[in-house]
Amino acid sequence: MDLPRHHVIREGDLRILNPFSPAKLATLGQAIKLRAGDRLVDLCCGKGELLRSWHLAHGIRGIGVDISTAFITEAREHAAGLPVEFVHGDAAGFVAPEPADVVACIGATWIGDGVAGTIEILERSLRPGGMLLIGEPYWRLDPPDQQTVEGCHAQTRDDFRSLPELVAHFGDDLGWDLVEMVLASQDSWDRYAAAHWLNIRTWLDANPDDELAPQLRAELDTDPVRHVRYQREYLGWGVFALRKRG
């Protein structure tokens, strides 16, 4: 069980594996009013930067789970000596040994086939009255055609919601109050997307004969134009803090 190698190459030396800057990750930790000793569970934790940085800033402790052996290895190295644990495994089946104050899935709602199913997974590890964090794309602008939809890595317009539709979905459909949110900017989208291009080019220069080289060369040929034409204009991304309605 592992993540395909091209994902690891693309992320390279990035510590945050989504369109959030370190400043926005710090803002989120402040906004949800973390307290020393709070227990966090981060499903699909990537390289563990949320847990590491929030322990240093707020004194939290917790567990991160990810399917990538490379990411988990890096997470353990960067958080060595801290009261955070990293587990290699399938986040969709994970239940924390102790209910947590905050349970997160930042940008990987595919583990539950969407927002609703992912919330069900997260709630298994949440204490009563605790908080969920969901990272999810949304349409900044309504896509005018199928080409735009596919340029944003979607199959249909319904793969994502507009921001009002997403907020209404949390409350009206699923019964959770939205209590905080921090949204990516076009600049933070650029920083994340463009970092991939440099990582890919650096890898290609060092590995021209690798079996993945043609695939990643094709990605570098097309992804910059796709990003500036479609993704940065039409697709937003944010982290949403939820508490269950009584």
PDB file of C-alpha atoms in Angstrom:
ATOM      1  CA  MET A   1       0.000   0.000   0.000  1.00  0.00           C
ATOM      2  CA  ASP A   2       1.649   3.216  -1.148  1.00  0.00           C
ATOM      3  CA  LEU A   3       1.175   6.400  -3.151  1.00  0.00           C
ATOM      4  CA  PRO A   4       2.280   6.261  -6.814  1.00  0.00           C
ATOM      5  CA  ARG A   5       5.815   7.545  -7.285  1.00  0.00           C
ATOM      6  CA  HIS A   6       4.868  10.467  -9.524  1.00  0.00           C
ATOM      7  CA  HIS A   7       3.038  12.102  -6.599  1.00  0.00           C
ATOM      8  CA  VAL A   8       6.177  11.941  -4.474  1.00  0.00           C
ATOM      9  CA  ILE A   9       8.295  13.408  -7.291  1.00  0.00           C
ATOM     10  CA  ARG A  10       5.824  16.233  -7.881  1.00  0.00           C
ATOM     11  CA  GLU A  11       5.717  17.250  -4.218  1.00  0.00           C
ATOM     12  CA  GLY A  12       9.521  17.164  -3.990  1.00  0.00           C
ATOM     13  CA  ASP A  13      10.742  19.106  -0.966  1.00  0.00           C
ATOM     14  CA  LEU A  14       7.392  20.802  -0.240  1.00  0.00           C
ATOM     15  CA  ARG A  15       6.271  20.610   3.365  1.00  0.00           C
ATOM     16  CA  ILE A  16       2.608  21.679   2.849  1.00  0.00           C
ATOM     17  CA  LEU A  17       0.946  19.553   0.171  1.00  0.00           C
ATOM     18  CA  ASN A  18      -1.971  21.799  -0.728  1.00  0.00           C
ATOM     19  CA  PRO A  19      -2.535  25.420  -1.873  1.00  0.00           C
ATOM     20  CA  PHE A  20      -1.884  26.832   1.625  1.00  0.00           C
ATOM     21  CA  SER A  21       1.098  28.980   2.528  1.00  0.00           C
ATOM     22  CA  PRO A  22       2.762  28.608   5.947  1.00  0.00           C
ATOM     23  CA  ALA A  23       1.100  31.899   6.914  1.00  0.00           C
ATOM     24  CA  LYS A  24      -2.357  30.568   6.062  1.00  0.00           C
ATOM     25  CA  LEU A  25      -1.710  27.340   7.972  1.00  0.00           C
ATOM     26  CA  ALA A  26      -0.677  29.447  10.963  1.00  0.00           C
ATOM     27  CA  THR A  27      -3.784  31.630  10.569  1.00  0.00           C
ATOM     28  CA  LEU A  28      -5.987  28.540  10.605  1.00  0.00           C
ATOM     29  CA  GLY A  29      -4.413  27.272  13.830  1.00  0.00           C
ATOM     30  CA  GLN A  30      -5.001  30.653  15.444  1.00  0.00           C
ATOM     31  CA  ALA A  31      -8.527  31.006  14.076  1.00  0.00           C
ATOM     32  CA  ILE A  32      -9.792  27.743  15.574  1.00  0.00           C
ATOM     33  CA  LYS A  33      -8.325  28.702  18.982  1.00  0.00           C
ATOM     34  CA  LEU A  34      -6.130  25.688  19.590  1.00  0.00           C
ATOM     35  CA  ARG A  35      -5.062  25.123  23.187  1.00  0.00           C
ATOM     36  CA  ALA A  36      -2.064  23.373  24.693  1.00  0.00           C
ATOM     37  CA  GLY A  37      -2.800  19.673  25.143  1.00  0.00           C
ATOM     38  CA  ASP A  38      -5.529  19.498  22.471  1.00  0.00           C
ATOM     39  CA  ARG A  39      -5.556  16.148  20.668  1.00  0.00           C
ATOM     40  CA  LEU A  40      -5.579  16.238  16.861  1.00  0.00           C
ATOM     41  CA  VAL A  41      -5.991  13.527  14.257  1.00  0.00           C
ATOM     42  CA  ASP A  42      -4.917  14.414  10.707  1.00  0.00           C
ATOM     43  CA  LEU A  43      -6.073  11.937   8.043  1.00  0.00           C
ATOM     44  CA  CYS A  44      -4.058  12.019   4.799  1.00  0.00           C
ATOM     45  CA  CYS A  45      -1.516  14.080   6.718  1.00  0.00           C
ATOM     46  CA  GLY A  46       1.104  14.206   3.967  1.00  0.00           C
ATOM     47  CA  LYS A  47       4.432  15.234   5.468  1.00  0.00           C
ATOM     48  CA  GLY A  48       2.871  16.152   8.795  1.00  0.00           C
ATOM     49  CA  GLU A  49       3.405  19.912   8.706  1.00  0.00           C
ATOM     50  CA  LEU A  50       0.032  20.703  10.265  1.00  0.00           C
ATOM     51  CA  LEU A  51       0.776  18.623  13.356  1.00  0.00           C
ATOM     52  CA  ARG A  52       4.414  19.693  13.589  1.00  0.00           C
ATOM     53  CA  SER A  53       3.838  23.429  13.210  1.00  0.00           C
ATOM     54  CA  TRP A  54       0.750  23.491  15.417  1.00  0.00           C
ATOM     55  CA  HIS A  55       2.564  21.654  18.191  1.00  0.00           C
ATOM     56  CA  LEU A  56       5.347  24.247  18.092  1.00  0.00           C
ATOM     57  CA  ALA A  57       2.873  27.152  18.006  1.00  0.00           C
ATOM     58  CA  HIS A  58       0.094  25.851  20.281  1.00  0.00           C
ATOM     59  CA  GLY A  59       1.322  22.792  22.174  1.00  0.00           C
ATOM     60  CA  ILE A  60      -1.073  20.311  20.588  1.00  0.00           C
ATOM     61  CA  ARG A  61      -0.385  16.593  20.318  1.00  0.00           C
ATOM     62  CA  GLY A  62      -1.769  14.056  17.903  1.00  0.00           C
ATOM     63  CA  ILE A  63      -1.630  11.426  15.194  1.00  0.00           C
ATOM     64  CA  GLY A  64      -1.210  11.727  11.435  1.00  0.00           C
ATOM     65  CA  VAL A  65      -2.085   8.971   8.961  1.00  0.00           C
ATOM     66  CA  ASP A  66      -1.019   8.742   5.325  1.00  0.00           C
ATOM     67  CA  ILE A  67      -0.735   6.063   2.649  1.00  0.00           C
ATOM     68  CA  SER A  68       2.634   7.334   1.381  1.00  0.00           C
ATOM     69  CA  THR A  69       5.669   5.699   2.952  1.00  0.00           C
ATOM     70  CA  ALA A  70       7.857   8.541   1.664  1.00  0.00           C
ATOM     71  CA  PHE A  71       5.649  11.222   3.206  1.00  0.00           C
ATOM     72  CA  ILE A  72       5.366   9.413   6.540  1.00  0.00           C
ATOM     73  CA  THR A  73       9.144   8.965   6.670  1.00  0.00           C
ATOM     74  CA  GLU A  74       9.646  12.700   6.132  1.00  0.00           C
ATOM     75  CA  ALA A  75       6.957  13.541   8.688  1.00  0.00           C
ATOM     76  CA  ARG A  76       8.693  11.430  11.334  1.00  0.00           C
ATOM     77  CA  GLU A  77      12.062  12.975  10.562  1.00  0.00           C
ATOM     78  CA  HIS A  78      10.812  16.559  10.779  1.00  0.00           C
ATOM     79  CA  ALA A  79       8.825  15.948  13.976  1.00  0.00           C
ATOM     80  CA  ALA A  80      11.392  13.808  15.786  1.00  0.00           C
ATOM     81  CA  GLY A  81      11.113  14.270  19.530  1.00  0.00           C
ATOM     82  CA  LEU A  82       7.690  15.938  19.391  1.00  0.00           C
ATOM     83  CA  PRO A  83       4.518  14.412  20.900  1.00  0.00           C
ATOM     84  CA  VAL A  84       3.038  13.670  17.486  1.00  0.00           C
ATOM     85  CA  GLU A  85       2.840  10.205  15.945  1.00  0.00           C
ATOM     86  CA  PHE A  86       2.715   9.251  12.269  1.00  0.00           C
ATOM     87  CA  VAL A  87       1.102   6.054  11.016  1.00  0.00           C
ATOM     88  CA  HIS A  88       1.467   4.546   7.547  1.00  0.00           C
ATOM     89  CA  GLY A  89      -1.904   3.248   6.433  1.00  0.00           C
ATOM     90  CA  ASP A  90      -5.271   3.778   4.789  1.00  0.00           C
ATOM     91  CA  ALA A  91      -6.800   6.879   6.346  1.00  0.00           C
ATOM     92  CA  ALA A  92     -10.298   5.804   5.296  1.00  0.00           C
ATOM     93  CA  GLY A  93     -10.246   2.925   7.787  1.00  0.00           C
ATOM     94  CA  PHE A  94      -8.439   4.650  10.637  1.00  0.00           C
ATOM     95  CA  VAL A  95     -10.089   5.255  14.022  1.00  0.00           C
ATOM     96  CA  ALA A  96      -8.066   7.017  16.707  1.00  0.00           C
ATOM     97  CA  PRO A  97      -7.411   5.062  19.911  1.00  0.00           C
ATOM     98  CA  GLU A  98      -8.611   8.099  21.895  1.00  0.00           C
ATOM     99  CA  PRO A  99     -11.299  10.585  20.779  1.00  0.00           C
ATOM    100  CA  ALA A 100      -9.732  13.801  19.518  1.00  0.00           C
ATOM    101  CA  ASP A 101     -10.588  17.465  19.975  1.00  0.00           C
ATOM    102  CA  VAL A 102      -9.948  18.186  16.294  1.00  0.00           C
ATOM    103  CA  VAL A 103     -10.025  15.748  13.363  1.00  0.00           C
ATOM    104  CA  ALA A 104      -8.833  16.931   9.955  1.00  0.00           C
ATOM    105  CA  CYS A 105      -8.796  15.859   6.341  1.00  0.00           C
ATOM    106  CA  ILE A 106      -7.184  18.673   4.395  1.00  0.00           C
ATOM    107  CA  GLY A 107      -7.710  18.246   0.669  1.00  0.00           C
ATOM    108  CA  ALA A 108      -8.377  14.522   0.429  1.00  0.00           C
ATOM    109  CA  THR A 109     -12.138  14.020   0.597  1.00  0.00           C
ATOM    110  CA  TRP A 110     -11.746  11.269  -1.971  1.00  0.00           C
ATOM    111  CA  ILE A 111     -11.227   8.958   1.045  1.00  0.00           C
ATOM    112  CA  GLY A 112     -14.979   9.164   1.659  1.00  0.00           C
ATOM    113  CA  ASP A 113     -16.106   9.644  -1.948  1.00  0.00           C
ATOM    114  CA  GLY A 114     -16.856  13.278  -1.170  1.00  0.00           C
ATOM    115  CA  VAL A 115     -17.525  15.630   1.715  1.00  0.00           C
ATOM    116  CA  ALA A 116     -20.393  13.681   3.299  1.00  0.00           C
ATOM    117  CA  GLY A 117     -18.575  10.357   3.398  1.00  0.00           C
ATOM    118  CA  THR A 118     -15.367  11.977   4.629  1.00  0.00           C
ATOM    119  CA  ILE A 119     -17.201  13.655   7.509  1.00  0.00           C
ATOM    120  CA  GLU A 120     -18.520  10.250   8.531  1.00  0.00           C
ATOM    121  CA  ILE A 121     -14.953   8.905   8.588  1.00  0.00           C
ATOM    122  CA  LEU A 122     -13.654  11.865  10.588  1.00  0.00           C
ATOM    123  CA  GLU A 123     -16.461  11.719  13.119  1.00  0.00           C
ATOM    124  CA  ARG A 124     -15.387   8.220  14.198  1.00  0.00           C
ATOM    125  CA  SER A 125     -12.328   9.758  15.881  1.00  0.00           C
ATOM    126  CA  LEU A 126     -13.981  12.941  17.223  1.00  0.00           C
ATOM    127  CA  ARG A 127     -15.019  13.592  20.814  1.00  0.00           C
ATOM    128  CA  PRO A 128     -18.537  14.969  21.388  1.00  0.00           C
ATOM    129  CA  GLY A 129     -18.461  18.704  20.802  1.00  0.00           C
ATOM    130  CA  GLY A 130     -15.161  18.532  18.902  1.00  0.00           C
ATOM    131  CA  MET A 131     -14.263  20.190  15.623  1.00  0.00           C
ATOM    132  CA  LEU A 132     -13.745  18.850  12.105  1.00  0.00           C
ATOM    133  CA  LEU A 133     -11.478  20.463   9.518  1.00  0.00           C
ATOM    134  CA  ILE A 134     -12.262  19.795   5.858  1.00  0.00           C
ATOM    135  CA  GLY A 135     -10.059  21.054   3.027  1.00  0.00           C
ATOM    136  CA  GLU A 136     -12.039  21.187  -0.203  1.00  0.00           C
ATOM    137  CA  PRO A 137     -12.028  22.851  -3.650  1.00  0.00           C
ATOM    138  CA  TYR A 138     -14.944  24.997  -4.800  1.00  0.00           C
ATOM    139  CA  TRP A 139     -15.833  26.923  -7.934  1.00  0.00           C
ATOM    140  CA  ARG A 140     -14.700  30.557  -7.719  1.00  0.00           C
ATOM    141  CA  LEU A 141     -16.480  31.182 -11.008  1.00  0.00           C
ATOM    142  CA  ASP A 142     -19.007  28.952 -12.700  1.00  0.00           C
ATOM    143  CA  PRO A 143     -17.154  27.028 -15.439  1.00  0.00           C
ATOM    144  CA  PRO A 144     -18.506  28.047 -18.844  1.00  0.00           C
ATOM    145  CA  ASP A 145     -17.790  24.773 -20.645  1.00  0.00           C
ATOM    146  CA  GLN A 146     -16.539  21.198 -20.288  1.00  0.00           C
ATOM    147  CA  GLN A 147     -13.023  22.209 -21.288  1.00  0.00           C
ATOM    148  CA  THR A 148     -12.831  24.472 -18.248  1.00  0.00           C
ATOM    149  CA  VAL A 149     -14.231  21.736 -16.018  1.00  0.00           C
ATOM    150  CA  GLU A 150     -11.560  19.288 -17.166  1.00  0.00           C
ATOM    151  CA  GLY A 151      -8.889  21.977 -16.914  1.00  0.00           C
ATOM    152  CA  CYS A 152      -9.690  22.072 -13.196  1.00  0.00           C
ATOM    153  CA  HIS A 153      -9.201  18.290 -12.827  1.00  0.00           C
ATOM    154  CA  ALA A 154     -12.932  17.579 -12.699  1.00  0.00           C
ATOM    155  CA  GLN A 155     -15.093  15.326 -14.830  1.00  0.00           C
ATOM    156  CA  THR A 156     -18.343  17.295 -14.447  1.00  0.00           C
ATOM    157  CA  ARG A 157     -19.366  20.643 -13.017  1.00  0.00           C
ATOM    158  CA  ASP A 158     -21.005  18.741 -10.141  1.00  0.00           C
ATOM    159  CA  ASP A 159     -17.666  17.362  -8.951  1.00  0.00           C
ATOM    160  CA  PHE A 160     -17.246  20.647  -7.054  1.00  0.00           C
ATOM    161  CA  ARG A 161     -19.686  23.138  -5.544  1.00  0.00           C
ATOM    162  CA  SER A 162     -19.636  26.907  -5.512  1.00  0.00           C
ATOM    163  CA  LEU A 163     -18.650  28.405  -2.163  1.00  0.00           C
ATOM    164  CA  PRO A 164     -22.274  29.203  -1.205  1.00  0.00           C
ATOM    165  CA  GLU A 165     -23.327  25.721  -2.285  1.00  0.00           C
ATOM    166  CA  LEU A 166     -20.559  24.133  -0.219  1.00  0.00           C
ATOM    167  CA  VAL A 167     -21.394  26.147   2.899  1.00  0.00           C
ATOM    168  CA  ALA A 168     -25.079  25.283   2.517  1.00  0.00           C
ATOM    169  CA  HIS A 169     -24.162  21.615   2.061  1.00  0.00           C
ATOM    170  CA  PHE A 170     -22.345  21.561   5.402  1.00  0.00           C
ATOM    171  CA  GLY A 171     -25.346  22.915   7.263  1.00  0.00           C
ATOM    172  CA  ASP A 172     -28.558  22.171   5.387  1.00  0.00           C
ATOM    173  CA  ASP A 173     -27.630  18.712   4.115  1.00  0.00           C
ATOM    174  CA  LEU A 174     -25.166  17.387   6.684  1.00  0.00           C
ATOM    175  CA  GLY A 175     -26.103  19.145   9.946  1.00  0.00           C
ATOM    176  CA  TRP A 176     -22.789  20.834  10.756  1.00  0.00           C
ATOM    177  CA  ASP A 177     -22.249  24.497  11.616  1.00  0.00           C
ATOM    178  CA  LEU A 178     -19.475  26.281   9.753  1.00  0.00           C
ATOM    179  CA  VAL A 179     -17.593  28.057  12.554  1.00  0.00           C
ATOM    180  CA  GLU A 180     -14.400  29.198  10.780  1.00  0.00           C
ATOM    181  CA  MET A 181     -12.776  29.107   7.367  1.00  0.00           C
ATOM    182  CA  VAL A 182      -9.475  30.097   5.797  1.00  0.00           C
ATOM    183  CA  LEU A 183      -9.376  30.250   2.003  1.00  0.00           C
ATOM    184  CA  ALA A 184      -6.444  29.885  -0.353  1.00  0.00           C
ATOM    185  CA  SER A 185      -5.644  32.851  -2.577  1.00  0.00           C
ATOM    186  CA  GLN A 186      -4.665  32.856  -6.231  1.00  0.00           C
ATOM    187  CA  ASP A 187      -1.132  33.552  -5.042  1.00  0.00           C
ATOM    188  CA  SER A 188      -1.055  30.481  -2.804  1.00  0.00           C
ATOM    189  CA  TRP A 189      -2.452  28.417  -5.706  1.00  0.00           C
ATOM    190  CA  ASP A 190       0.428  29.743  -7.815  1.00  0.00           C
ATOM    191  CA  ARG A 191       3.023  28.894  -5.173  1.00  0.00           C
ATOM    192  CA  TYR A 192       1.767  25.311  -4.923  1.00  0.00           C
ATOM    193  CA  ALA A 193       1.320  24.708  -8.663  1.00  0.00           C
ATOM    194  CA  ALA A 194       4.565  26.361  -9.721  1.00  0.00           C
ATOM    195  CA  ALA A 195       6.567  24.486  -7.089  1.00  0.00           C
ATOM    196  CA  HIS A 196       5.459  21.298  -8.837  1.00  0.00           C
ATOM    197  CA  TRP A 197       6.851  22.542 -12.143  1.00  0.00           C
ATOM    198  CA  LEU A 198      10.275  23.218 -10.653  1.00  0.00           C
ATOM    199  CA  ASN A 199      10.277  19.887  -8.808  1.00  0.00           C
ATOM    200  CA  ILE A 200       9.389  18.041 -12.009  1.00  0.00           C
ATOM    201  CA  ARG A 201      11.996  19.866 -14.106  1.00  0.00           C
ATOM    202  CA  THR A 202      14.694  19.266 -11.493  1.00  0.00           C
ATOM    203  CA  TRP A 203      13.810  15.578 -11.389  1.00  0.00           C
ATOM    204  CA  LEU A 204      13.726  15.290 -15.192  1.00  0.00           C
ATOM    205  CA  ASP A 205      17.178  16.839 -15.478  1.00  0.00           C
ATOM    206  CA  ALA A 206      18.518  14.240 -13.051  1.00  0.00           C
ATOM    207  CA  ASN A 207      16.528  11.256 -14.378  1.00  0.00           C
ATOM    208  CA  PRO A 208      16.121  11.598 -18.168  1.00  0.00           C
ATOM    209  CA  ASP A 209      15.972   7.848 -18.757  1.00  0.00           C
ATOM    210  CA  ASP A 210      13.536   6.940 -15.984  1.00  0.00           C
ATOM    211  CA  GLU A 211      10.344   5.166 -17.066  1.00  0.00           C
ATOM    212  CA  LEU A 212       8.275   8.050 -15.643  1.00  0.00           C
ATOM    213  CA  ALA A 213      10.167  10.711 -17.599  1.00  0.00           C
ATOM    214  CA  PRO A 214       7.775  10.827 -20.625  1.00  0.00           C
ATOM    215  CA  GLN A 215       4.716  11.191 -18.361  1.00  0.00           C
ATOM    216  CA  LEU A 216       6.242  13.958 -16.280  1.00  0.00           C
ATOM    217  CA  ARG A 217       7.666  15.696 -19.363  1.00  0.00           C
ATOM    218  CA  ALA A 218       4.169  15.791 -20.841  1.00  0.00           C
ATOM    219  CA  GLU A 219       2.799  17.197 -17.581  1.00  0.00           C
ATOM    220  CA  LEU A 220       5.391  19.977 -17.527  1.00  0.00           C
ATOM    221  CA  ASP A 221       4.590  20.794 -21.163  1.00  0.00           C
ATOM    222  CA  THR A 222       0.901  21.371 -20.434  1.00  0.00           C
ATOM    223  CA  ASP A 223       0.330  22.107 -16.745  1.00  0.00           C
ATOM    224  CA  PRO A 224       1.496  25.758 -16.575  1.00  0.00           C
ATOM    225  CA  VAL A 225      -0.935  26.851 -19.294  1.00  0.00           C
ATOM    226  CA  ARG A 226      -3.730  24.735 -17.784  1.00  0.00           C
ATOM    227  CA  HIS A 227      -3.163  26.335 -14.399  1.00  0.00           C
ATOM    228  CA  VAL A 228      -3.179  29.960 -15.549  1.00  0.00           C
ATOM    229  CA  ARG A 229      -6.027  29.462 -18.016  1.00  0.00           C
ATOM    230  CA  TYR A 230      -8.357  27.452 -15.815  1.00  0.00           C
ATOM    231  CA  GLN A 231      -7.419  26.500 -12.261  1.00  0.00           C
ATOM    232  CA  ARG A 232      -6.268  29.840 -10.812  1.00  0.00           C
ATOM    233  CA  GLU A 233      -9.291  31.635 -12.272  1.00  0.00           C
ATOM    234  CA  TYR A 234     -12.105  29.160 -11.737  1.00  0.00           C
ATOM    235  CA  LEU A 235     -11.167  26.935  -8.813  1.00  0.00           C
ATOM    236  CA  GLY A 236     -10.902  28.033  -5.195  1.00  0.00           C
ATOM    237  CA  TRP A 237      -9.757  25.999  -2.231  1.00  0.00           C
ATOM    238  CA  GLY A 238     -10.188  26.377   1.494  1.00  0.00           C
ATOM    239  CA  VAL A 239     -10.250  24.732   4.900  1.00  0.00           C
ATOM    240  CA  PHE A 240     -13.583  24.767   6.714  1.00  0.00           C
ATOM    241  CA  ALA A 241     -14.013  24.252  10.474  1.00  0.00           C
ATOM    242  CA  LEU A 242     -17.236  22.467  11.464  1.00  0.00           C
ATOM    243  CA  ARG A 243     -19.076  21.668  14.679  1.00  0.00           C
ATOM    244  CA  LYS A 244     -22.043  19.319  14.757  1.00  0.00           C
ATOM    245  CA  ARG A 245     -25.437  20.852  15.373  1.00  0.00           C
ATOM    246  CA  GLY A 246     -27.242  19.765  18.541  1.00  0.00           C
TER     247      GLY A 246
END
